[in-house]
Amino acid sequence: MRSTATLKQSYILLLINIAISFISALFSLNEQIRFGVYASYVALFVLIVNVYSVIFTIKKDVPANKYLKIFVVLIGFNTLAHILGSGIGVINISGLVQILGPVVAYYVSLRFFSLPNQDSENLLKGFIILFIAFLIIFSFYRFTSYFFYLKVALQATYFIVFTLPILLLLRGKLLLKYVAVLLTVFACFVSFKRGTVISAVAIAVVFFLSNFFGKDTKVKIVNLLLLVATLGVTYWYLSGENSDIEYMMLRISNMEEGDSSGRGDIYNLFIDQIKNFTIYEHLFGRGLKSTIFINNGLTAHSDWLEIYYDYGILVAFSWFLFIFGGIKRIFTSKTSSTVKTSIVCMMIAYITTSNISHVFFFGYFYIFMIFLGYYNSNINNRL
């Protein structure tokens, strides 16, 4: 009876955290609606859920990664220090939840998928609904003339890209996976978002190659044709002649030259600031979202610069070791090719996005951490 109750409790907690990722998506996507005070209420609800989740997982002895524990403890210390008056960071519930909420979601996911008799397959199928929802949001804002709002469509593609690797975990359902991969590539192309285009094409290549080796001749031919078609369309798209393609090519050209929508100047600004840090600031940063005070209300457009600037080298290094450990296990763990393909695709999405934009502060950070919880539970239930 106790194991059944534990399973149900873990299942409910995980569903709540998945719901939070979708709510976060709506908040970050629908900029035409000003939620005002309601955003604070939602953040407070999330905080309460996450505190309960932490207490619950600690009770059940969830295995904890030492680097992730250091990451959480240092952020807690950093936040307390700034509350007491040190630093210039933003001190609010919402910002703290954006950072720590997904970490808690990781432990909830790890706990649930580590339990015996859990129905992971049906839960993963729920992400099909999320994937379709994000596609609908993207299509609505990208192709409906009256409601055309490109910035929403751009952000929606990130949610599509981060949800895709979870769909690739499903057993069988090859047709669904092929359709999802091709729709993702198409959505990213017409969004003109360079980071998602790079991620989507790389994920498609990995997926088609993974289904090429060790398969029968017909399957090999299909995957080879799709691979060639994807690369061919990519080349045609980038070398074509129309205003949209020229716009994309200009953006890619600027990125190669170090001017990524002004990111080069932004990066140089923060690197120069970091050079002038005190020893304390190098160790503990200047506080949550302190970047907005020197960048006209904008963040650093890079997770790694943001973490270093806000929290210092100790937090940045602990987070690097956590991510590096996940990448290392791709090559050292004994797990199915399906899971390995999915984690490679997820890491492609994360590495690309975190280096030229943000995973932190957005709803797809929840999706990323829930996926890692599943992945690590499938290796040996310890990380």
GROMACS .gro file of C-alpha atoms in nm:
model
  383
    1MET     CA    1   0.000   0.000   0.000
    2ARG     CA    2   0.283   0.238   0.088
    3SER     CA    3   0.456   0.180  -0.247
    4THR     CA    4   0.128   0.246  -0.428
    5ALA     CA    5   0.079   0.571  -0.237
    6THR     CA    6   0.437   0.673  -0.310
    7LEU     CA    7   0.386   0.604  -0.679
    8LYS     CA    8   0.063   0.805  -0.691
    9GLN     CA    9   0.221   1.093  -0.501
   10SER     CA   10   0.523   1.098  -0.733
   11TYR     CA   11   0.296   1.080  -1.036
   12ILE     CA   12   0.086   1.377  -0.918
   13LEU     CA   13   0.396   1.583  -0.837
   14LEU     CA   14   0.546   1.513  -1.177
   15LEU     CA   15   0.220   1.606  -1.353
   16ILE     CA   16   0.214   1.933  -1.157
   17ASN     CA   17   0.569   2.015  -1.265
   18ILE     CA   18   0.486   1.935  -1.628
   19ALA     CA   19   0.183   2.163  -1.597
   20ILE     CA   20   0.409   2.433  -1.454
   21SER     CA   21   0.632   2.409  -1.762
   22PHE     CA   22   0.328   2.470  -1.984
   23ILE     CA   23   0.203   2.758  -1.767
   24SER     CA   24   0.552   2.909  -1.784
   25ALA     CA   25   0.537   2.874  -2.159
   26LEU     CA   26   0.210   3.066  -2.177
   27PHE     CA   27   0.349   3.339  -1.953
   28SER     CA   28   0.665   3.382  -2.160
   29LEU     CA   29   0.490   3.348  -2.497
   30ASN     CA   30   0.177   3.557  -2.464
   31GLU     CA   31   0.328   3.900  -2.422
   32GLN     CA   32   0.009   4.062  -2.545
   33ILE     CA   33  -0.149   3.990  -2.205
   34ARG     CA   34  -0.021   4.164  -1.894
   35PHE     CA   35  -0.076   3.926  -1.607
   36GLY     CA   36   0.027   4.181  -1.346
   37VAL     CA   37  -0.022   4.062  -0.990
   38TYR     CA   38  -0.141   3.719  -1.107
   39ALA     CA   39   0.216   3.630  -1.208
   40SER     CA   40   0.322   3.670  -0.845
   41TYR     CA   41   0.039   3.442  -0.730
   42VAL     CA   42   0.144   3.177  -0.980
   43ALA     CA   43   0.507   3.209  -0.870
   44LEU     CA   44   0.401   3.168  -0.508
   45PHE     CA   45   0.199   2.857  -0.596
   46VAL     CA   46   0.500   2.714  -0.780
   47LEU     CA   47   0.723   2.786  -0.482
   48ILE     CA   48   0.484   2.605  -0.245
   49VAL     CA   49   0.466   2.304  -0.478
   50ASN     CA   50   0.844   2.295  -0.510
   51VAL     CA   51   0.904   2.322  -0.134
   52TYR     CA   52   0.665   2.031  -0.082
   53SER     CA   53   0.839   1.842  -0.361
   54VAL     CA   54   1.176   1.889  -0.196
   55ILE     CA   55   1.048   1.770   0.142
   56PHE     CA   56   0.883   1.471  -0.023
   57THR     CA   57   1.189   1.367  -0.224
   58ILE     CA   58   1.422   1.408   0.072
   59LYS     CA   59   1.194   1.184   0.275
   60LYS     CA   60   1.212   0.918   0.005
   61ASP     CA   61   1.592   0.933  -0.018
   62VAL     CA   62   1.609   1.042  -0.380
   63PRO     CA   63   1.968   1.008  -0.503
   64ALA     CA   64   2.117   1.353  -0.546
   65ASN     CA   65   2.398   1.459  -0.775
   66LYS     CA   66   2.666   1.625  -0.563
   67TYR     CA   67   2.727   1.898  -0.819
   68LEU     CA   68   2.357   1.979  -0.838
   69LYS     CA   69   2.343   1.994  -0.457
   70ILE     CA   70   2.636   2.238  -0.456
   71PHE     CA   71   2.455   2.440  -0.726
   72VAL     CA   72   2.139   2.468  -0.511
   73VAL     CA   73   2.325   2.542  -0.185
   74LEU     CA   74   2.535   2.816  -0.344
   75ILE     CA   75   2.231   2.979  -0.504
   76GLY     CA   76   2.060   2.969  -0.163
   77PHE     CA   77   2.365   3.125   0.001
   78ASN     CA   78   2.389   3.384  -0.276
   79THR     CA   79   2.022   3.479  -0.242
   80LEU     CA   80   2.048   3.509   0.138
   81ALA     CA   81   2.358   3.728   0.106
   82HIS     CA   82   2.181   3.963  -0.132
   83ILE     CA   83   1.870   3.977   0.085
   84LEU     CA   84   2.099   4.094   0.366
   85GLY     CA   85   2.213   4.380   0.147
   86SER     CA   86   2.506   4.268  -0.066
   87GLY     CA   87   2.494   4.294  -0.446
   88ILE     CA   88   2.253   4.456  -0.692
   89GLY     CA   89   2.047   4.156  -0.801
   90VAL     CA   90   1.670   4.133  -0.820
   91ILE     CA   91   1.523   3.973  -0.508
   92ASN     CA   92   1.180   3.826  -0.583
   93ILE     CA   93   0.997   3.496  -0.559
   94SER     CA   94   0.941   3.467  -0.932
   95GLY     CA   95   1.310   3.493  -1.023
   96LEU     CA   96   1.419   3.240  -0.762
   97VAL     CA   97   1.150   2.994  -0.874
   98GLN     CA   98   1.269   3.026  -1.234
   99ILE     CA   99   1.609   2.895  -1.128
  100LEU     CA  100   1.530   2.641  -0.855
  101GLY     CA  101   1.189   2.517  -0.974
  102PRO     CA  102   1.330   2.313  -1.265
  103VAL     CA  103   1.597   2.165  -1.034
  104VAL     CA  104   1.320   2.037  -0.807
  105ALA     CA  105   1.137   1.906  -1.116
  106TYR     CA  106   1.452   1.705  -1.195
  107TYR     CA  107   1.439   1.529  -0.857
  108VAL     CA  108   1.064   1.466  -0.884
  109SER     CA  109   1.117   1.315  -1.231
  110LEU     CA  110   1.414   1.108  -1.113
  111ARG     CA  111   1.212   0.976  -0.820
  112PHE     CA  112   0.907   0.884  -1.025
  113PHE     CA  113   1.092   0.709  -1.306
  114SER     CA  114   1.308   0.521  -1.053
  115LEU     CA  115   1.005   0.362  -0.887
  116PRO     CA  116   0.900   0.010  -0.982
  117ASN     CA  117   0.570  -0.037  -1.167
  118GLN     CA  118   0.551   0.323  -1.288
  119ASP     CA  119   0.387   0.368  -1.627
  120SER     CA  120   0.650   0.586  -1.792
  121GLU     CA  121   0.531   0.517  -2.146
  122ASN     CA  122   0.183   0.665  -2.096
  123LEU     CA  123   0.325   0.965  -1.911
  124LEU     CA  124   0.570   1.032  -2.193
  125LYS     CA  125   0.281   1.017  -2.439
  126GLY     CA  126   0.141   1.320  -2.262
  127PHE     CA  127   0.423   1.522  -2.413
  128ILE     CA  128   0.264   1.459  -2.753
  129ILE     CA  129  -0.014   1.691  -2.637
  130LEU     CA  130   0.241   1.953  -2.530
  131PHE     CA  131   0.423   1.923  -2.863
  132ILE     CA  132   0.100   1.971  -3.058
  133ALA     CA  133   0.001   2.263  -2.833
  134PHE     CA  134   0.330   2.441  -2.900
  135LEU     CA  135   0.292   2.377  -3.275
  136ILE     CA  136  -0.058   2.527  -3.266
  137ILE     CA  137   0.068   2.833  -3.075
  138PHE     CA  138   0.353   2.872  -3.324
  139SER     CA  139   0.127   2.834  -3.629
  140PHE     CA  140  -0.136   3.069  -3.485
  141TYR     CA  141   0.109   3.352  -3.432
  142ARG     CA  142   0.328   3.287  -3.736
  143PHE     CA  143   0.072   3.232  -4.012
  144THR     CA  144  -0.246   3.410  -3.902
  145SER     CA  145  -0.227   3.757  -4.051
  146TYR     CA  146  -0.451   3.929  -3.798
  147PHE     CA  147  -0.268   3.787  -3.496
  148PHE     CA  148   0.074   3.780  -3.659
  149TYR     CA  149   0.331   3.828  -3.384
  150LEU     CA  150   0.672   3.698  -3.482
  151LYS     CA  151   0.834   3.721  -3.140
  152VAL     CA  152   0.583   3.477  -2.992
  153ALA     CA  153   0.643   3.237  -3.284
  154LEU     CA  154   1.019   3.263  -3.228
  155GLN     CA  155   0.988   3.166  -2.861
  156ALA     CA  156   0.741   2.887  -2.938
  157THR     CA  157   1.003   2.711  -3.154
  158TYR     CA  158   1.226   2.667  -2.849
  159PHE     CA  159   0.949   2.478  -2.670
  160ILE     CA  160   0.897   2.265  -2.981
  161VAL     CA  161   1.268   2.180  -3.003
  162PHE     CA  162   1.296   2.090  -2.632
  163THR     CA  163   0.983   1.875  -2.635
  164LEU     CA  164   1.089   1.678  -2.945
  165PRO     CA  165   1.360   1.463  -2.775
  166ILE     CA  166   1.101   1.340  -2.524
  167LEU     CA  167   0.880   1.219  -2.811
  168LEU     CA  168   1.181   1.030  -2.945
  169LEU     CA  169   1.184   0.827  -2.621
  170LEU     CA  170   0.855   0.657  -2.706
  171ARG     CA  171   0.880   0.291  -2.796
  172GLY     CA  172   0.797   0.225  -3.159
  173LYS     CA  173   0.578   0.499  -3.312
  174LEU     CA  174   0.835   0.562  -3.584
  175LEU     CA  175   0.587   0.741  -3.809
  176LEU     CA  176   0.500   0.984  -3.528
  177LYS     CA  177   0.870   1.049  -3.466
  178TYR     CA  178   0.943   1.115  -3.834
  179VAL     CA  179   0.649   1.354  -3.861
  180ALA     CA  180   0.751   1.534  -3.539
  181VAL     CA  181   1.113   1.574  -3.656
  182LEU     CA  182   1.011   1.709  -3.998
  183LEU     CA  183   0.751   1.947  -3.848
  184THR     CA  184   1.014   2.076  -3.606
  185VAL     CA  185   1.260   2.143  -3.888
  186PHE     CA  186   0.990   2.322  -4.088
  187ALA     CA  187   0.875   2.535  -3.792
  188CYS     CA  188   1.232   2.638  -3.712
  189PHE     CA  189   1.307   2.731  -4.073
  190VAL     CA  190   1.007   2.960  -4.106
  191SER     CA  191   1.071   3.115  -3.763
  192PHE     CA  192   1.412   3.250  -3.877
  193LYS     CA  193   1.551   3.175  -3.531
  194ARG     CA  194   1.912   3.073  -3.592
  195GLY     CA  195   1.958   2.878  -3.271
  196THR     CA  196   1.652   2.662  -3.330
  197VAL     CA  197   1.738   2.610  -3.699
  198ILE     CA  198   2.083   2.479  -3.603
  199SER     CA  199   1.933   2.259  -3.330
  200ALA     CA  200   1.651   2.122  -3.547
  201VAL     CA  201   1.874   2.030  -3.842
  202ALA     CA  202   2.135   1.870  -3.613
  203ILE     CA  203   1.863   1.673  -3.429
  204ALA     CA  204   1.717   1.554  -3.761
  205VAL     CA  205   2.060   1.437  -3.880
  206VAL     CA  206   2.122   1.247  -3.553
  207PHE     CA  207   1.775   1.090  -3.562
  208PHE     CA  208   1.799   0.972  -3.924
  209LEU     CA  209   2.150   0.836  -3.874
  210SER     CA  210   2.047   0.651  -3.557
  211ASN     CA  211   1.768   0.481  -3.749
  212PHE     CA  212   1.998   0.399  -4.040
  213PHE     CA  213   2.247   0.173  -3.865
  214GLY     CA  214   2.141  -0.175  -3.765
  215LYS     CA  215   1.815  -0.161  -3.959
  216ASP     CA  216   1.687  -0.355  -4.258
  217THR     CA  217   1.747  -0.230  -4.611
  218LYS     CA  218   1.409  -0.059  -4.657
  219VAL     CA  219   1.445   0.137  -4.334
  220LYS     CA  220   1.801   0.234  -4.429
  221ILE     CA  221   1.683   0.364  -4.766
  222VAL     CA  222   1.402   0.570  -4.606
  223ASN     CA  223   1.637   0.726  -4.351
  224LEU     CA  224   1.905   0.792  -4.611
  225LEU     CA  225   1.651   0.965  -4.837
  226LEU     CA  226   1.517   1.174  -4.550
  227LEU     CA  227   1.869   1.267  -4.443
  228VAL     CA  228   1.965   1.373  -4.794
  229ALA     CA  229   1.634   1.558  -4.835
  230THR     CA  230   1.680   1.747  -4.507
  231LEU     CA  231   2.034   1.851  -4.593
  232GLY     CA  232   1.930   1.933  -4.949
  233VAL     CA  233   1.638   2.149  -4.839
  234THR     CA  234   1.862   2.318  -4.584
  235TYR     CA  235   2.114   2.405  -4.856
  236TRP     CA  236   1.840   2.517  -5.096
  237TYR     CA  237   1.672   2.726  -4.827
  238LEU     CA  238   1.992   2.902  -4.728
  239SER     CA  239   2.104   2.962  -5.087
  240GLY     CA  240   1.764   3.069  -5.227
  241GLU     CA  241   1.655   3.414  -5.326
  242ASN     CA  242   1.369   3.581  -5.147
  243SER     CA  243   1.341   3.838  -4.871
  244ASP     CA  244   1.284   3.582  -4.593
  245ILE     CA  245   1.583   3.370  -4.693
  246GLU     CA  246   1.801   3.676  -4.734
  247TYR     CA  247   1.699   3.782  -4.384
  248MET     CA  248   1.798   3.442  -4.243
  249MET     CA  249   2.127   3.443  -4.432
  250LEU     CA  250   2.206   3.789  -4.301
  251ARG     CA  251   2.140   3.669  -3.945
  252ILE     CA  252   2.366   3.364  -3.992
  253SER     CA  253   2.635   3.576  -4.158
  254ASN     CA  254   2.621   3.820  -3.869
  255MET     CA  255   2.653   3.533  -3.623
  256GLU     CA  256   2.965   3.404  -3.800
  257GLU     CA  257   3.115   3.753  -3.782
  258GLY     CA  258   3.041   3.782  -3.413
  259ASP     CA  259   2.738   4.007  -3.448
  260SER     CA  260   2.446   3.792  -3.335
  261SER     CA  261   2.161   4.045  -3.317
  262GLY     CA  262   2.391   4.264  -3.108
  263ARG     CA  263   2.500   3.970  -2.894
  264GLY     CA  264   2.866   4.033  -2.969
  265ASP     CA  265   2.841   4.376  -2.808
  266ILE     CA  266   2.639   4.232  -2.517
  267TYR     CA  267   2.897   3.958  -2.455
  268ASN     CA  268   3.184   4.208  -2.466
  269LEU     CA  269   2.996   4.431  -2.223
  270PHE     CA  270   2.963   4.155  -1.964
  271ILE     CA  271   3.313   4.019  -2.017
  272ASP     CA  272   3.450   4.367  -1.950
  273GLN     CA  273   3.234   4.390  -1.638
  274ILE     CA  274   3.353   4.050  -1.514
  275LYS     CA  275   3.716   4.157  -1.560
  276ASN     CA  276   3.649   4.428  -1.302
  277PHE     CA  277   3.484   4.197  -1.047
  278THR     CA  278   3.610   4.186  -0.692
  279ILE     CA  279   3.721   3.850  -0.552
  280TYR     CA  280   3.386   3.817  -0.376
  281GLU     CA  281   3.197   3.889  -0.699
  282HIS     CA  282   3.404   3.632  -0.889
  283LEU     CA  283   3.308   3.375  -0.628
  284PHE     CA  284   2.942   3.468  -0.569
  285GLY     CA  285   2.840   3.708  -0.847
  286ARG     CA  286   2.622   4.018  -0.817
  287GLY     CA  287   2.282   3.857  -0.763
  288LEU     CA  288   1.984   3.722  -0.957
  289LYS     CA  289   1.934   3.898  -1.293
  290SER     CA  290   2.180   4.171  -1.199
  291THR     CA  291   2.266   4.182  -1.570
  292ILE     CA  292   1.952   4.385  -1.642
  293PHE     CA  293   2.094   4.684  -1.457
  294ILE     CA  294   2.376   4.737  -1.708
  295ASN     CA  295   2.208   4.611  -2.027
  296ASN     CA  296   1.898   4.829  -2.053
  297GLY     CA  297   1.674   4.576  -1.882
  298LEU     CA  298   1.801   4.279  -2.085
  299THR     CA  299   1.983   3.968  -1.964
  300ALA     CA  300   2.318   3.838  -2.094
  301HIS     CA  301   2.175   3.625  -2.381
  302SER     CA  302   2.399   3.339  -2.269
  303ASP     CA  303   2.333   3.107  -1.975
  304TRP     CA  304   2.700   3.075  -1.894
  305LEU     CA  305   2.765   3.450  -1.883
  306GLU     CA  306   2.442   3.500  -1.691
  307ILE     CA  307   2.528   3.237  -1.429
  308TYR     CA  308   2.881   3.369  -1.383
  309TYR     CA  309   2.766   3.730  -1.360
  310ASP     CA  310   2.472   3.659  -1.129
  311TYR     CA  311   2.613   3.379  -0.912
  312GLY     CA  312   2.987   3.361  -0.966
  313ILE     CA  313   3.236   3.100  -1.079
  314LEU     CA  314   3.147   2.842  -0.810
  315VAL     CA  315   2.786   2.809  -0.925
  316ALA     CA  316   2.889   2.822  -1.292
  317PHE     CA  317   3.146   2.546  -1.241
  318SER     CA  318   2.908   2.323  -1.043
  319TRP     CA  319   2.646   2.358  -1.319
  320PHE     CA  320   2.911   2.282  -1.585
  321LEU     CA  321   3.012   1.963  -1.402
  322PHE     CA  322   2.646   1.856  -1.380
  323ILE     CA  323   2.593   1.907  -1.754
  324PHE     CA  324   2.931   1.754  -1.843
  325GLY     CA  325   2.843   1.447  -1.635
  326GLY     CA  326   2.524   1.402  -1.840
  327ILE     CA  327   2.719   1.429  -2.166
  328LYS     CA  328   2.988   1.189  -2.042
  329ARG     CA  329   2.730   0.926  -1.955
  330ILE     CA  330   2.611   0.919  -2.314
  331PHE     CA  331   2.936   0.741  -2.397
  332THR     CA  332   2.985   0.538  -2.078
  333SER     CA  333   2.636   0.419  -1.982
  334LYS     CA  334   2.465   0.100  -2.089
  335THR     CA  335   2.121   0.201  -2.207
  336SER     CA  336   1.908   0.158  -2.516
  337SER     CA  337   1.990   0.329  -2.846
  338THR     CA  338   1.653   0.505  -2.826
  339VAL     CA  339   1.743   0.671  -2.495
  340LYS     CA  340   2.094   0.758  -2.617
  341THR     CA  341   1.957   0.915  -2.935
  342SER     CA  342   1.713   1.120  -2.730
  343ILE     CA  343   1.975   1.249  -2.485
  344VAL     CA  344   2.207   1.344  -2.771
  345CYS     CA  345   1.922   1.541  -2.931
  346MET     CA  346   1.834   1.709  -2.601
  347MET     CA  347   2.196   1.805  -2.537
  348ILE     CA  348   2.219   1.951  -2.888
  349ALA     CA  349   1.918   2.169  -2.807
  350TYR     CA  350   2.059   2.268  -2.468
  351ILE     CA  351   2.416   2.344  -2.577
  352THR     CA  352   2.301   2.551  -2.876
  353THR     CA  353   2.038   2.745  -2.682
  354SER     CA  354   2.239   2.802  -2.365
  355ASN     CA  355   2.533   2.948  -2.557
  356ILE     CA  356   2.348   3.200  -2.774
  357SER     CA  357   2.033   3.256  -2.570
  358HIS     CA  358   1.880   3.127  -2.245
  359VAL     CA  359   1.746   2.800  -2.110
  360PHE     CA  360   1.734   2.947  -1.760
  361PHE     CA  361   1.433   3.173  -1.696
  362PHE     CA  362   1.209   2.993  -1.951
  363GLY     CA  363   0.954   2.712  -1.927
  364TYR     CA  364   1.161   2.476  -2.140
  365PHE     CA  365   1.414   2.462  -1.853
  366TYR     CA  366   1.149   2.250  -1.675
  367ILE     CA  367   1.120   2.024  -1.981
  368PHE     CA  368   1.498   1.988  -1.998
  369MET     CA  369   1.533   1.893  -1.630
  370ILE     CA  370   1.235   1.653  -1.634
  371PHE     CA  371   1.401   1.480  -1.929
  372LEU     CA  372   1.733   1.454  -1.743
  373GLY     CA  373   1.550   1.298  -1.449
  374TYR     CA  374   1.410   1.031  -1.679
  375TYR     CA  375   1.746   0.980  -1.848
  376ASN     CA  376   1.941   0.935  -1.525
  377SER     CA  377   1.679   0.700  -1.380
  378ASN     CA  378   1.729   0.479  -1.686
  379ILE     CA  379   2.105   0.448  -1.640
  380ASN     CA  380   2.142   0.308  -1.291
  381ASN     CA  381   1.919   0.525  -1.068
  382ARG     CA  382   2.224   0.709  -0.935
  383LEU     CA  383   2.382   1.030  -1.053
   0.00000   0.00000   0.00000
